[in-house]
N, CA and C of each residue as an Amber inpcrd file, in Angstrom:
protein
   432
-131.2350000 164.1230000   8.3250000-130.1460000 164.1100000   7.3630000
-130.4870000 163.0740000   6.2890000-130.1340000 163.1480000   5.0370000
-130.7730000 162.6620000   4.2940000-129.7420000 161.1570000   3.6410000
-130.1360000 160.4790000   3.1790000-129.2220000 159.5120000   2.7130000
-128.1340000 159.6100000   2.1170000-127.9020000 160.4600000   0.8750000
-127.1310000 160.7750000   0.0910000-125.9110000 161.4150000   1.0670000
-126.6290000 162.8530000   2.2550000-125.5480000 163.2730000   2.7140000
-124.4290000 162.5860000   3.8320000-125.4500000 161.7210000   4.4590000
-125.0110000 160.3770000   5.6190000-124.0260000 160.1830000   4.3580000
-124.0140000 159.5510000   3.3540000-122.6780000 158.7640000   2.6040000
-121.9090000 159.4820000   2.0680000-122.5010000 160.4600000   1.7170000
-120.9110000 161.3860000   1.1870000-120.0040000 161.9680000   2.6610000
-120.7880000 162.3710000   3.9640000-120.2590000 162.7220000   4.7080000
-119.0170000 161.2900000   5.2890000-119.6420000 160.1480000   5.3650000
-118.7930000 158.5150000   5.4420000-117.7950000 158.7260000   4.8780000
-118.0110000 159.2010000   3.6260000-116.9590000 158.7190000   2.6040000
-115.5660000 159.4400000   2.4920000-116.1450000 161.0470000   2.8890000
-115.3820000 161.8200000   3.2810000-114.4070000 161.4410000   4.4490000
-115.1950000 161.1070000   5.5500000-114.3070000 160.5750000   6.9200000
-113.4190000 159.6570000   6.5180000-113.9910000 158.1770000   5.7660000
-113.0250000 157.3050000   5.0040000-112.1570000 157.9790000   4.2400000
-111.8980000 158.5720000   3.2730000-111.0540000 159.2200000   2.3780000
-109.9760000 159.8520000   3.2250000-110.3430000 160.7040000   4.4890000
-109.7380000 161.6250000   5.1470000-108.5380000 160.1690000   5.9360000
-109.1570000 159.5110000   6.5500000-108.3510000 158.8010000   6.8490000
-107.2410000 157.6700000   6.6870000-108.1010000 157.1850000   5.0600000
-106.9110000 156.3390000   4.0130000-105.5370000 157.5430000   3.8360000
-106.3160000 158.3960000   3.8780000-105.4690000 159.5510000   3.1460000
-104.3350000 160.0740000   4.0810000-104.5590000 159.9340000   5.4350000
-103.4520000 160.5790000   6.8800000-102.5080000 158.9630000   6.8930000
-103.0450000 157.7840000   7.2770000-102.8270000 156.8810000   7.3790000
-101.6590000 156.0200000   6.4810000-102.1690000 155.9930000   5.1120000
-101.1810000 156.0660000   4.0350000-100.0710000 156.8610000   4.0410000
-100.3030000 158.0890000   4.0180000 -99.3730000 158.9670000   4.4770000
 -98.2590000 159.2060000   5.1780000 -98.7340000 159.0910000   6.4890000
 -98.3070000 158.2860000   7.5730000 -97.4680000 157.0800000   7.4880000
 -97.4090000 156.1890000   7.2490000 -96.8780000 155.1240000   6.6840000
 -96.0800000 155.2230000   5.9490000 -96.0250000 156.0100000   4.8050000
 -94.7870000 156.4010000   3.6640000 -94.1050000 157.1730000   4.6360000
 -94.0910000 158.3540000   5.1710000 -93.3350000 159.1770000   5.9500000
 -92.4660000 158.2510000   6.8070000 -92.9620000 157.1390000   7.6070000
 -92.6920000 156.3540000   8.2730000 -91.5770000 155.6240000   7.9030000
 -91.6170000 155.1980000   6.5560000 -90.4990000 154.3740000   5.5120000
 -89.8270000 155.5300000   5.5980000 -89.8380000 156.5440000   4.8970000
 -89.3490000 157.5340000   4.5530000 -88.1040000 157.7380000   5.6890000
 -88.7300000 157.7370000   6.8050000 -87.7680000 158.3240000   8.0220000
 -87.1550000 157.4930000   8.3320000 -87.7500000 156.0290000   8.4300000
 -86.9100000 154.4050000   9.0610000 -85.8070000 154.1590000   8.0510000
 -85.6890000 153.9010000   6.5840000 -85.0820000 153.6750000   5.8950000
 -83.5320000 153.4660000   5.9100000 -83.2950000 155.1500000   5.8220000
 -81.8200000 155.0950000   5.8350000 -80.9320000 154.8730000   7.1320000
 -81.4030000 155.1580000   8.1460000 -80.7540000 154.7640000   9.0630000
 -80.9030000 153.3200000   9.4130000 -82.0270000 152.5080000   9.0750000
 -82.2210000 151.4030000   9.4060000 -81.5350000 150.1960000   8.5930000
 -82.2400000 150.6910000   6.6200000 -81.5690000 149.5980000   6.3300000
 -79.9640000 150.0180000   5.5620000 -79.2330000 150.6920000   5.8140000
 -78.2350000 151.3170000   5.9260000 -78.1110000 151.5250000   4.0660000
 -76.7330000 151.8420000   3.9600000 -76.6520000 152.0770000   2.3560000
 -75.9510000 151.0540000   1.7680000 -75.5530000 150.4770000   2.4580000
 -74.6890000 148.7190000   1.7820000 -75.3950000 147.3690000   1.8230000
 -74.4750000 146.8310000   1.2040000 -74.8970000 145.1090000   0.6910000
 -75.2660000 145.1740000  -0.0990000 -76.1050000 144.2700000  -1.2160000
 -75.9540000 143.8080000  -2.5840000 -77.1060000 145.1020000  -3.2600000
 -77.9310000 145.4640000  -2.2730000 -79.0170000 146.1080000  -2.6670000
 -78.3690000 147.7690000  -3.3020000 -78.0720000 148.1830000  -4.3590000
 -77.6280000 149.1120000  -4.4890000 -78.2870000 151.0830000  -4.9890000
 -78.0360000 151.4380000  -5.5410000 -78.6820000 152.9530000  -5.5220000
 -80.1630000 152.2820000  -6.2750000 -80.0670000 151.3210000  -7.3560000
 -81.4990000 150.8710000  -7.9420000 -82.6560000 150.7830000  -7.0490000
 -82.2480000 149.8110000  -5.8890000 -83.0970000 149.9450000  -4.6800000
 -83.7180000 151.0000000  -4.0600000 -82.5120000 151.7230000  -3.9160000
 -82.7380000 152.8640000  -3.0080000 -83.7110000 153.7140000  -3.9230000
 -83.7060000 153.7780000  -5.4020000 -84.8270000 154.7180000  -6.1630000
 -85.4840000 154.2380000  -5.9420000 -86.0230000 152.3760000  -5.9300000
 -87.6030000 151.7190000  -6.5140000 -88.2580000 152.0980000  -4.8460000
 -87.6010000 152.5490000  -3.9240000 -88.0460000 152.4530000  -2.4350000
 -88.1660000 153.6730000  -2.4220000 -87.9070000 155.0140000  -2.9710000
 -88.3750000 156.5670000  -3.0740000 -89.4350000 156.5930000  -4.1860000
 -89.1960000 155.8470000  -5.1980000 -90.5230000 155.8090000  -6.0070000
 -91.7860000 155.0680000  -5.5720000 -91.8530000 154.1120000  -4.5600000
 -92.7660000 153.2830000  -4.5030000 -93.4830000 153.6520000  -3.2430000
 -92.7780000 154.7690000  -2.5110000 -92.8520000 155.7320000  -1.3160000
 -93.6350000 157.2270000  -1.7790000 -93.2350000 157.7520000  -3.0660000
 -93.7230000 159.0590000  -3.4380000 -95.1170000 158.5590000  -4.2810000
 -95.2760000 157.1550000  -4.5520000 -96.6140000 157.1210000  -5.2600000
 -97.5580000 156.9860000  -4.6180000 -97.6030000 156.4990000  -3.1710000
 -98.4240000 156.1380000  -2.2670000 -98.8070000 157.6370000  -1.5190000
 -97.5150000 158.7320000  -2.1700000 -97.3030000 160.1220000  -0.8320000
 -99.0000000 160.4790000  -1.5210000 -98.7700000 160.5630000  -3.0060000
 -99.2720000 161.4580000  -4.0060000-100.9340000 160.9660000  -4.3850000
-100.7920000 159.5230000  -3.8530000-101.8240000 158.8590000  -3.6780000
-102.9470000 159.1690000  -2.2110000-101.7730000 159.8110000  -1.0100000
-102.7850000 160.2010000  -0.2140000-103.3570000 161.4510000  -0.3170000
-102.2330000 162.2880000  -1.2600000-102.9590000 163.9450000  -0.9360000
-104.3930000 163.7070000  -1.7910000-104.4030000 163.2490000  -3.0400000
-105.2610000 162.9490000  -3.9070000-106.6920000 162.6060000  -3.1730000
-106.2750000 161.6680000  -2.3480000-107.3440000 161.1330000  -1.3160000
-107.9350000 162.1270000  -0.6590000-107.1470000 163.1900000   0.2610000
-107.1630000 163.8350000   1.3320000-108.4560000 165.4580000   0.3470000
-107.7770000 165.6740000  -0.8570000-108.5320000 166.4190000  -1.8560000
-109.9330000 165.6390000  -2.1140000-109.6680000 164.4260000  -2.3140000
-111.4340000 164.0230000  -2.5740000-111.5760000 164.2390000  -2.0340000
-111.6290000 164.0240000  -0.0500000-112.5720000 164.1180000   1.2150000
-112.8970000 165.0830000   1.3090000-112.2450000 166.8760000   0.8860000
-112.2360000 167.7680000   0.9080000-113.8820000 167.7830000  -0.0060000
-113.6620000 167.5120000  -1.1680000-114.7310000 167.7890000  -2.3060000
-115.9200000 167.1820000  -1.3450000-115.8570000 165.9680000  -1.1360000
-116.6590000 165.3820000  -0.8290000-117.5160000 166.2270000   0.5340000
-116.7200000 166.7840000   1.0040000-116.9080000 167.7140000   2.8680000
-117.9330000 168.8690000   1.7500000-117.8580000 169.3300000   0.7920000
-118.5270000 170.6500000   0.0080000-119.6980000 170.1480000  -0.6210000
-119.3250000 168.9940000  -0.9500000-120.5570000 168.1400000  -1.3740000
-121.7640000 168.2810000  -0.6110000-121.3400000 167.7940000   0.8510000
-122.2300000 167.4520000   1.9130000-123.0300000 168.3770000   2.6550000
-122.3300000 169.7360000   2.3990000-122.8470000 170.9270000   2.8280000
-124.2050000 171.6850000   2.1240000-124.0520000 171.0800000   0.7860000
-125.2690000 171.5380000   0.0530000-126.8360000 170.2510000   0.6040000
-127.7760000 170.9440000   0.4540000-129.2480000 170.3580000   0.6930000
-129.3840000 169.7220000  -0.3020000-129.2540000 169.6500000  -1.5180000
-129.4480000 168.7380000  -2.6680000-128.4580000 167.9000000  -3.0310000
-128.3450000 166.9010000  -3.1030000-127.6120000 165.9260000  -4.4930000
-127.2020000 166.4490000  -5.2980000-127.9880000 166.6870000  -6.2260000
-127.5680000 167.5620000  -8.0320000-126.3060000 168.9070000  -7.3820000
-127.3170000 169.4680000  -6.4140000-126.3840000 170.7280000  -6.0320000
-125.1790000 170.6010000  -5.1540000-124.8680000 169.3550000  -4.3710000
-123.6240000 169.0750000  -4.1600000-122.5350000 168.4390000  -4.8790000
-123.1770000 167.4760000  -6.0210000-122.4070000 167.2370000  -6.9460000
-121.7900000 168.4240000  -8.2180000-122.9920000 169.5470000  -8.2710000
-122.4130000 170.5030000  -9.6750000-121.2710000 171.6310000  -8.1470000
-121.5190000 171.3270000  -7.5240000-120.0850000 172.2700000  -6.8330000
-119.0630000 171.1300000  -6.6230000-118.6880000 170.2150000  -6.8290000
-117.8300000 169.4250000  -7.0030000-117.2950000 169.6340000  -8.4220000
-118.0210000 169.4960000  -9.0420000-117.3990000 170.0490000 -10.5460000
-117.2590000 170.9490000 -11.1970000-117.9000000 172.1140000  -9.9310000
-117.3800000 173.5550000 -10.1690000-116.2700000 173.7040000  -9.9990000
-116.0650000 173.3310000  -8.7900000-114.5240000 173.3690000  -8.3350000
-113.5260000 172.8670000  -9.3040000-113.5110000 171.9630000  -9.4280000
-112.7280000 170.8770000 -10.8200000-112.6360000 171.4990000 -11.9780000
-113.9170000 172.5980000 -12.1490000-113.1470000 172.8970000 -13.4680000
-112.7790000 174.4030000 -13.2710000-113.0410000 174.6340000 -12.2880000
-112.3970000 176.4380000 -11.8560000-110.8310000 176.1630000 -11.6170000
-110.4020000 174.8870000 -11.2440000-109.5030000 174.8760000 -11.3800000
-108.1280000 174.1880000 -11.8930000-109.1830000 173.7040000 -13.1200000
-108.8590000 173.5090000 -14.4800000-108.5850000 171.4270000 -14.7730000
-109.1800000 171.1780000 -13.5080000-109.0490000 169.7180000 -13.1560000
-109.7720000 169.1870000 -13.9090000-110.2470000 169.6270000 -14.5750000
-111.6880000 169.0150000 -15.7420000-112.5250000 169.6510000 -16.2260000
-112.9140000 168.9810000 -17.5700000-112.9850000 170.0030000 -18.6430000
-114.9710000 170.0350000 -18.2470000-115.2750000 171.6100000 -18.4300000
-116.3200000 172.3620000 -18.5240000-117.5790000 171.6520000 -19.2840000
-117.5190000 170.1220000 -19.3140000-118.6630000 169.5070000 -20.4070000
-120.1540000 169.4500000 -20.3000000-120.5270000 169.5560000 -18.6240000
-121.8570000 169.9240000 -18.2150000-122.4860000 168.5010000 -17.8520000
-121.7930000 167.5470000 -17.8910000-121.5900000 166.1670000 -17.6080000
-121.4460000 165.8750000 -16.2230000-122.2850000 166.1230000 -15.1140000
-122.0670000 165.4810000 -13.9620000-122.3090000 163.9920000 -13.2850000
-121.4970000 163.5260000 -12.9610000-121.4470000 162.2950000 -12.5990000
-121.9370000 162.1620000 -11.2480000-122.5110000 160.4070000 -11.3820000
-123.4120000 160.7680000  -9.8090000-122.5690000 159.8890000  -8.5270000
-123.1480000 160.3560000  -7.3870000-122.2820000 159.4340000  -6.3610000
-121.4640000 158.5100000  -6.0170000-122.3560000 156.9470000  -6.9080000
-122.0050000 156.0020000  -6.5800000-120.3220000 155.5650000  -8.2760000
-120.8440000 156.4560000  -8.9940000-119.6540000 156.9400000  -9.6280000
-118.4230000 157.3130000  -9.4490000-118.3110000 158.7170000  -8.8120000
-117.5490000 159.3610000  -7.5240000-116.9520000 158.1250000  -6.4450000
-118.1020000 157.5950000  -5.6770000-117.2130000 156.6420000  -4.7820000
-116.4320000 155.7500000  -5.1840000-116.9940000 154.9540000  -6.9930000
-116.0950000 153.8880000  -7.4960000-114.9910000 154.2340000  -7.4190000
-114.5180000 155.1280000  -8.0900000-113.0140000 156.1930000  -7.9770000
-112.7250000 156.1260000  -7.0940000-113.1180000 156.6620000  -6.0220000
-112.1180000 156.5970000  -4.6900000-111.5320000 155.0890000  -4.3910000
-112.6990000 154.3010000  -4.5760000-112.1850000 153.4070000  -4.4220000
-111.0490000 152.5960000  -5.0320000-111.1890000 152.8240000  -5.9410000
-109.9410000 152.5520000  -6.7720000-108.9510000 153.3330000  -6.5560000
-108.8000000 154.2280000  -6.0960000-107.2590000 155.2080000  -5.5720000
-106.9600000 154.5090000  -4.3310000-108.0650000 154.3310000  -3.2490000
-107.6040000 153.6390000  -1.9510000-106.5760000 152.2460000  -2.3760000
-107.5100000 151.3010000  -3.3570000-106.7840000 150.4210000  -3.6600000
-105.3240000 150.5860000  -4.6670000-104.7730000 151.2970000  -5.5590000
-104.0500000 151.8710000  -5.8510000-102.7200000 152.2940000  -4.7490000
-103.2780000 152.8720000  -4.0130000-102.7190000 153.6790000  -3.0690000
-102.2240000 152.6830000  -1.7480000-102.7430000 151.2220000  -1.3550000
-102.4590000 150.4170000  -0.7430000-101.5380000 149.1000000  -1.7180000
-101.4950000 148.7700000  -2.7960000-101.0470000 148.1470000  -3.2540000
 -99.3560000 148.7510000  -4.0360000 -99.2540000 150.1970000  -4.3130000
 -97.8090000 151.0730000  -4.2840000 -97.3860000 150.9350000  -2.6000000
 -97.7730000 151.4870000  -1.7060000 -97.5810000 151.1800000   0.1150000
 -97.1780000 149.8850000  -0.1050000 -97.8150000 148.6250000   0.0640000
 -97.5580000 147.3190000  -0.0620000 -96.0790000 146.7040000  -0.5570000
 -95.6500000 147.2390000  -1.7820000 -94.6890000 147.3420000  -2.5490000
 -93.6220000 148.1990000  -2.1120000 -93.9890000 149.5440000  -1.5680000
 -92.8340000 150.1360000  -0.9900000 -92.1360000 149.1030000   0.4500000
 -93.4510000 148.7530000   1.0600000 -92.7740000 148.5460000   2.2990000
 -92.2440000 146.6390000   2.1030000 -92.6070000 146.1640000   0.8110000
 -91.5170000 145.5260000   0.6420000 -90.3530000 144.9830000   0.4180000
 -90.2390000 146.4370000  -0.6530000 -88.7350000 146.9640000  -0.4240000
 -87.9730000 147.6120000   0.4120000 -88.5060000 147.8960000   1.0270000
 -87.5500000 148.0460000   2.8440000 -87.5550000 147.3410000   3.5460000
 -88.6830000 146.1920000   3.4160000 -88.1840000 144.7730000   4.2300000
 -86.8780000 144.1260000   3.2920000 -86.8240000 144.5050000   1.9730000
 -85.6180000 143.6320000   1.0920000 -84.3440000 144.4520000   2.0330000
 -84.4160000 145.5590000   1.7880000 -83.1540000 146.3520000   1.6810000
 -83.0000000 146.1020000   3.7660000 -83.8610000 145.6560000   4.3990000
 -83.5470000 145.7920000   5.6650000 -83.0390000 144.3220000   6.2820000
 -83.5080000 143.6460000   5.1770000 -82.9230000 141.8720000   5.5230000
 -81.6580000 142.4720000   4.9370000 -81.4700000 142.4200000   4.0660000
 -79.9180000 143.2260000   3.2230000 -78.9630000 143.5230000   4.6330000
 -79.3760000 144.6810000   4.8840000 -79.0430000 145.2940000   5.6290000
 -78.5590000 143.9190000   7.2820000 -79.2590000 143.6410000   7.8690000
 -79.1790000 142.7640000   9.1770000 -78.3320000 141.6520000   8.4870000
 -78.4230000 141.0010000   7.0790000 -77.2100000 139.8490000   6.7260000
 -75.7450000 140.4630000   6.6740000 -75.7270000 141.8450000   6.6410000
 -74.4240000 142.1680000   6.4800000 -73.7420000 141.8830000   4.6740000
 -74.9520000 142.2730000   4.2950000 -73.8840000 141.8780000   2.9200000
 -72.7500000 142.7070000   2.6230000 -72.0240000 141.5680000   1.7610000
 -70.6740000 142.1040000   1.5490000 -70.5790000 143.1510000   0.8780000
């Protein structure tokens, strides 16, 4: 197996799993929330949006993820480099994800990106689930 495919196949497994995990975790808020940190005390409907918004960016952040690993899984299947990367951007632009320029970008390109969505995607999580620690102290003080 050749180098290139050892790391795209990695990267894929990584991606696949930021991507369930994250996920996982928002769903998790998602479900704990309302019953937990109830709908009263000072924290009011504002809360309750910045904690569905800061929950749906992390959702949207894993499918995104879960789609690279995918690309990346088609990548890995081809014998060449060049030829696993131009079916990555076949795909992308068959289905209209990017424009037809003949411009393929190489691996360690590709992985920067991910990486930056993982981090993206942990720092919205981070933020959600600190607003359900707000709204859940809220919640256990009994505010008025």
């Amino acid at each position: 197996m050749t180098a290139w495919k050892t790391a795209t196949k990695s990267a894929a497994r990584r991606l696949r799993r930021n991507g369930f995990i994250g996920g996982g975790a928002v769903l998790l808020i998602l479900a704990l929330a309302p019953p937990t940190a109830g709908a009263h005390g000072f924290a009011g409907p504002l809360a309750w949006w910045l904690l569905l918004a800061f929950c749906l960016l992390p959702l949207a952040f894993s499918i995104h993820l879960l789609f690279d690993a995918a690309l990346f899984r088609l990548a890995a299947s081809h014998d060449a480099e060049e030829a696993g990367l131009a079916a990555i951007d076949d795909v992308l632009v068959r289905m209209g994800l990017r424009a037809g320029d003949g411009a393929t970008r190489t691996l360690p390109e590709r992985l920067a990106g991910c990486r930056r969505l993982v981090w993206l995607q942990r720092i919205s999580l981070a933020a959600g689930m600190a607003l359900y620690a707000i709204l859940l102290l809220d919640a256990a003080g009994g505010g008025a």
